[in-house]
Coordinates of N, CA, C and O in Angstrom, one line a residue:
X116 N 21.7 9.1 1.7 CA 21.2 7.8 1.8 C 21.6 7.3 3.2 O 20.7 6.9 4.1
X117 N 22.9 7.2 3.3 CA 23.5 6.7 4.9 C 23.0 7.9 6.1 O 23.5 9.0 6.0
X118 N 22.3 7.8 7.1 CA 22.1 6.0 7.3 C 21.0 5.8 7.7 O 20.7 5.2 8.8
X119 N 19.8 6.4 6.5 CA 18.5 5.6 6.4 C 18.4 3.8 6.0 O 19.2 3.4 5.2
X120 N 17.9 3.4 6.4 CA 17.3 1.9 6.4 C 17.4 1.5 5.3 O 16.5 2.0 4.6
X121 N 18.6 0.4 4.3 CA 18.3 0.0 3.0 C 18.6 -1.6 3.1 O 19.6 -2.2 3.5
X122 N 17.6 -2.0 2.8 CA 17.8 -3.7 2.0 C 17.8 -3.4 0.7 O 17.1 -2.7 0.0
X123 N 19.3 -4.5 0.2 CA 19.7 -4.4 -1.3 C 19.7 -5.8 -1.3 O 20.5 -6.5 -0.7
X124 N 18.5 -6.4 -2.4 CA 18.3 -7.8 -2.8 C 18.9 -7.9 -4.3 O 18.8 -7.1 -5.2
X125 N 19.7 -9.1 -4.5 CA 19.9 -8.9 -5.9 C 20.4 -10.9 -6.1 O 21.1 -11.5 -5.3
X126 N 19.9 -11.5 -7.2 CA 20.1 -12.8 -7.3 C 21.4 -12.8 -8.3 O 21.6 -12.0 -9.2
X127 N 22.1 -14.0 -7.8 CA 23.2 -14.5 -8.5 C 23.4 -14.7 -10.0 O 24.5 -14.7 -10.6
X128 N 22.4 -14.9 -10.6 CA 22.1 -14.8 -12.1 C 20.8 -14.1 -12.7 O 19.9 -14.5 -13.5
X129 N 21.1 -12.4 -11.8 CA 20.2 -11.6 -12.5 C 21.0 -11.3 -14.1 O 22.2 -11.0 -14.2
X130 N 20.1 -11.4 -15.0 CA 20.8 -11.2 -15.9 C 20.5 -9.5 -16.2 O 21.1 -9.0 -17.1
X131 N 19.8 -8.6 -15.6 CA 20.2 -7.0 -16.0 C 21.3 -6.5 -14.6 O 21.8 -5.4 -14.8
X132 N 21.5 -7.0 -13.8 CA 22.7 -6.5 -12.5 C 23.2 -7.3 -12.7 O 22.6 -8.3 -12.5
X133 N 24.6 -7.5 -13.2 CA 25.9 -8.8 -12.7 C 25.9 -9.1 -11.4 O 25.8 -8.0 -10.8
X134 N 26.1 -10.2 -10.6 CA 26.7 -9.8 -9.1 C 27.7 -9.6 -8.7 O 27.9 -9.6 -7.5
X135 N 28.9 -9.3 -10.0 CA 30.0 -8.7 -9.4 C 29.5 -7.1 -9.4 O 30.4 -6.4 -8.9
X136 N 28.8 -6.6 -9.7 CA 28.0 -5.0 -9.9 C 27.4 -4.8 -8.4 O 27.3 -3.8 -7.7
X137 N 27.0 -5.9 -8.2 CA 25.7 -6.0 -7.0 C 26.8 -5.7 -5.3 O 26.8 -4.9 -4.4
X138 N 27.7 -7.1 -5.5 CA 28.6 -7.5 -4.9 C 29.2 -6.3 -4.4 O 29.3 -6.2 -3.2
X139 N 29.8 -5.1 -5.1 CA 30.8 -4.1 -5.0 C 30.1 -2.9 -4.5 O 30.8 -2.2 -3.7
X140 N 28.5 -2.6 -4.9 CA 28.1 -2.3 -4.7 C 27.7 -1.9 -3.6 O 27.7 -0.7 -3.1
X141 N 27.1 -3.5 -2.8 CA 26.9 -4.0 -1.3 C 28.3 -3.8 -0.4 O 28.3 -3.6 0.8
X142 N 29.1 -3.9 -1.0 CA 30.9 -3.4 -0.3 C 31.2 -2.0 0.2 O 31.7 -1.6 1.3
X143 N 30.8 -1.2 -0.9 CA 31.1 0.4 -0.9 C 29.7 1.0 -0.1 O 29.8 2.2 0.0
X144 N 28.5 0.6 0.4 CA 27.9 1.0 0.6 C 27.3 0.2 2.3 O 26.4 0.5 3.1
X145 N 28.3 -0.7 2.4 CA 28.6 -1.4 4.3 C 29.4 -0.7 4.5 O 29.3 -0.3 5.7
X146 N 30.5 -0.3 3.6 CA 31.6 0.4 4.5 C 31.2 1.9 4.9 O 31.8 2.5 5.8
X147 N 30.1 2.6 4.1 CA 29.7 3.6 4.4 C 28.8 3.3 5.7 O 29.1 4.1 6.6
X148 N 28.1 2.8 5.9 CA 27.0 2.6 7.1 C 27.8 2.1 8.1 O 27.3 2.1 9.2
X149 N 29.0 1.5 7.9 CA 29.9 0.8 9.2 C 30.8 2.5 9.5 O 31.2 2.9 10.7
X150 N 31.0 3.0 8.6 CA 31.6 4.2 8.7 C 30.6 5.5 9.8 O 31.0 6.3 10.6
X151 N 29.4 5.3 9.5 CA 28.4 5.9 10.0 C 27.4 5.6 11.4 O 26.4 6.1 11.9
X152 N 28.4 4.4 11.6 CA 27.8 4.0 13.1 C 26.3 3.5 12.9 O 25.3 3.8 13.6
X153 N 26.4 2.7 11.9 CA 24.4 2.9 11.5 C 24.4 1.1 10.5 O 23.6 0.7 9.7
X154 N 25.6 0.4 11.0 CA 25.5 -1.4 10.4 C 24.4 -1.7 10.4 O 24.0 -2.3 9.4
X155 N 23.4 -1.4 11.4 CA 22.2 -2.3 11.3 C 20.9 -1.6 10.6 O 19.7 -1.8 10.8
X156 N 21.5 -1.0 10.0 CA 20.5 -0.4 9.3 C 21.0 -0.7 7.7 O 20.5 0.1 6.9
X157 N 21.7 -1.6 7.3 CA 21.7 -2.0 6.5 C 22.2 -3.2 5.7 O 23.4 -3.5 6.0
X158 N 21.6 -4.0 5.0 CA 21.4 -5.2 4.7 C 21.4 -5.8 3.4 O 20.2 -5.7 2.9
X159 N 22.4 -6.6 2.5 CA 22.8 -7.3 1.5 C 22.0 -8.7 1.4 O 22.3 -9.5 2.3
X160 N 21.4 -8.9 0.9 CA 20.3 -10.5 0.6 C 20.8 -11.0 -0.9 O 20.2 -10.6 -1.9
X161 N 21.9 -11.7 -1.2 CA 22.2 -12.2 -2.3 C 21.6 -13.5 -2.6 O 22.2 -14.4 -2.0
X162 N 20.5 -13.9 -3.3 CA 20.1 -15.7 -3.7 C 20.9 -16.0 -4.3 O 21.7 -15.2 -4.8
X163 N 20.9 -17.2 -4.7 CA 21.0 -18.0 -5.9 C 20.4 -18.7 -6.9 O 20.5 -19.8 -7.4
X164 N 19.5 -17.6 -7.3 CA 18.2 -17.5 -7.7 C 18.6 -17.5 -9.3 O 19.8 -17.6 -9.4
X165 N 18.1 -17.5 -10.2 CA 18.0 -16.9 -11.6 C 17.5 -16.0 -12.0 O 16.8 -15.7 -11.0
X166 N 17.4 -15.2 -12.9 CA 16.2 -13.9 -13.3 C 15.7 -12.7 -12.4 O 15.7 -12.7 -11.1
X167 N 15.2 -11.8 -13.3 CA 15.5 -10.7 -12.5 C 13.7 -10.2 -11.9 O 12.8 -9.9 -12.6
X168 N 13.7 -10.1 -10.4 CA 12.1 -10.1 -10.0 C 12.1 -10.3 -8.7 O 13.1 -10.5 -8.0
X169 N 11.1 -10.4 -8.4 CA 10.8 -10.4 -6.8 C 10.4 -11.8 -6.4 O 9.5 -12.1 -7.3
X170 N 10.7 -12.8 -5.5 CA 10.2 -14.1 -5.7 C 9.6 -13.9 -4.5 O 9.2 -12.9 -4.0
X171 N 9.5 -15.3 -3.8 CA 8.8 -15.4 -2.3 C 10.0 -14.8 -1.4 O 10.0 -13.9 -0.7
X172 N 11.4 -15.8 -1.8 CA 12.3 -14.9 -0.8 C 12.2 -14.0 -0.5 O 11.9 -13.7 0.6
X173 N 12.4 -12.9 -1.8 CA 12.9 -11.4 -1.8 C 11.4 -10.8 -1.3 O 11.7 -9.8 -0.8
X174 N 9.9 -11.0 -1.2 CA 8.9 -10.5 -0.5 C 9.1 -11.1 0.5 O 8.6 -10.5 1.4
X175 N 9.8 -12.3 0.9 CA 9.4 -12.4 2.7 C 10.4 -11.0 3.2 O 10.1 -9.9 3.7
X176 N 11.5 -11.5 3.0 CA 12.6 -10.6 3.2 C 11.8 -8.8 3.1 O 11.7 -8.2 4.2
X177 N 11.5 -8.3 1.9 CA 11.3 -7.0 2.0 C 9.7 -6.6 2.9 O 9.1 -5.5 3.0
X178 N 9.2 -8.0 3.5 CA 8.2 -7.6 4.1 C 8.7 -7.4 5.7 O 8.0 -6.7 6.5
X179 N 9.8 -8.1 6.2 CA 10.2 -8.1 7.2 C 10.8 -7.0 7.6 O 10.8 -6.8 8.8
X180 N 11.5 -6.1 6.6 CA 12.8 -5.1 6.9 C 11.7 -4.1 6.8 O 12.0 -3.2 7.5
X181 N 10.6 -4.1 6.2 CA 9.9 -2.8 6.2 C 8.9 -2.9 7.8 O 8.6 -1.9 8.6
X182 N 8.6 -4.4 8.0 CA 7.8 -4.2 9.5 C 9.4 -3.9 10.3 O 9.2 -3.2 11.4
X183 N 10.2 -4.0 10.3 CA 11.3 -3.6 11.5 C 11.4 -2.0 11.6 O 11.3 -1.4 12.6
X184 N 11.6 -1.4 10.2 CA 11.8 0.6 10.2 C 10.7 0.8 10.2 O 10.7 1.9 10.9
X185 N 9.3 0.5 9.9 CA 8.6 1.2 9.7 C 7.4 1.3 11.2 O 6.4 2.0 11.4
X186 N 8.0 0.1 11.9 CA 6.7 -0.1 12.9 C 7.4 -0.1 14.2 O 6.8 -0.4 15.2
X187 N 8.7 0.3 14.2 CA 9.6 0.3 15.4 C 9.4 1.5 15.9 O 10.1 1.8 16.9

């Protein structure tokens, strides 16, 4: 995975991911890409959203990270 290009979106009261799941997740997987000389290549987006889905945030957001790797 490290150190291909990943955005990890995940809302504050998804109810199928906890965000302490999400949270630890995003921890062990910065320290790997900070480990690999490759930080900007990846990216934690936590809302404070409810329910679990893609909203406008999370599509602006995954529409931007994919024009950045994919058109650079």
């Amino acid at each position: 995975l490290v150190p291909r290009p990943l955005l990890m979106v995940n809302r504050s009261a998804d109810p199928l991911i906890p965000v302490a799941c999400a949270d630890e997740t995003a921890r062990v997987l910065r320290a790997a890409y900070d480990a690999a000389d490759a930080a900007e290549r990846f990216e934690y987006l936590r809302l404070s959203e409810e329910g679990h889905g893609m909203g406008r945030e999370e599509t602006a957001a995954a529409y931007d990270w994919l024009r950045r790797w994919l058109l650079e």
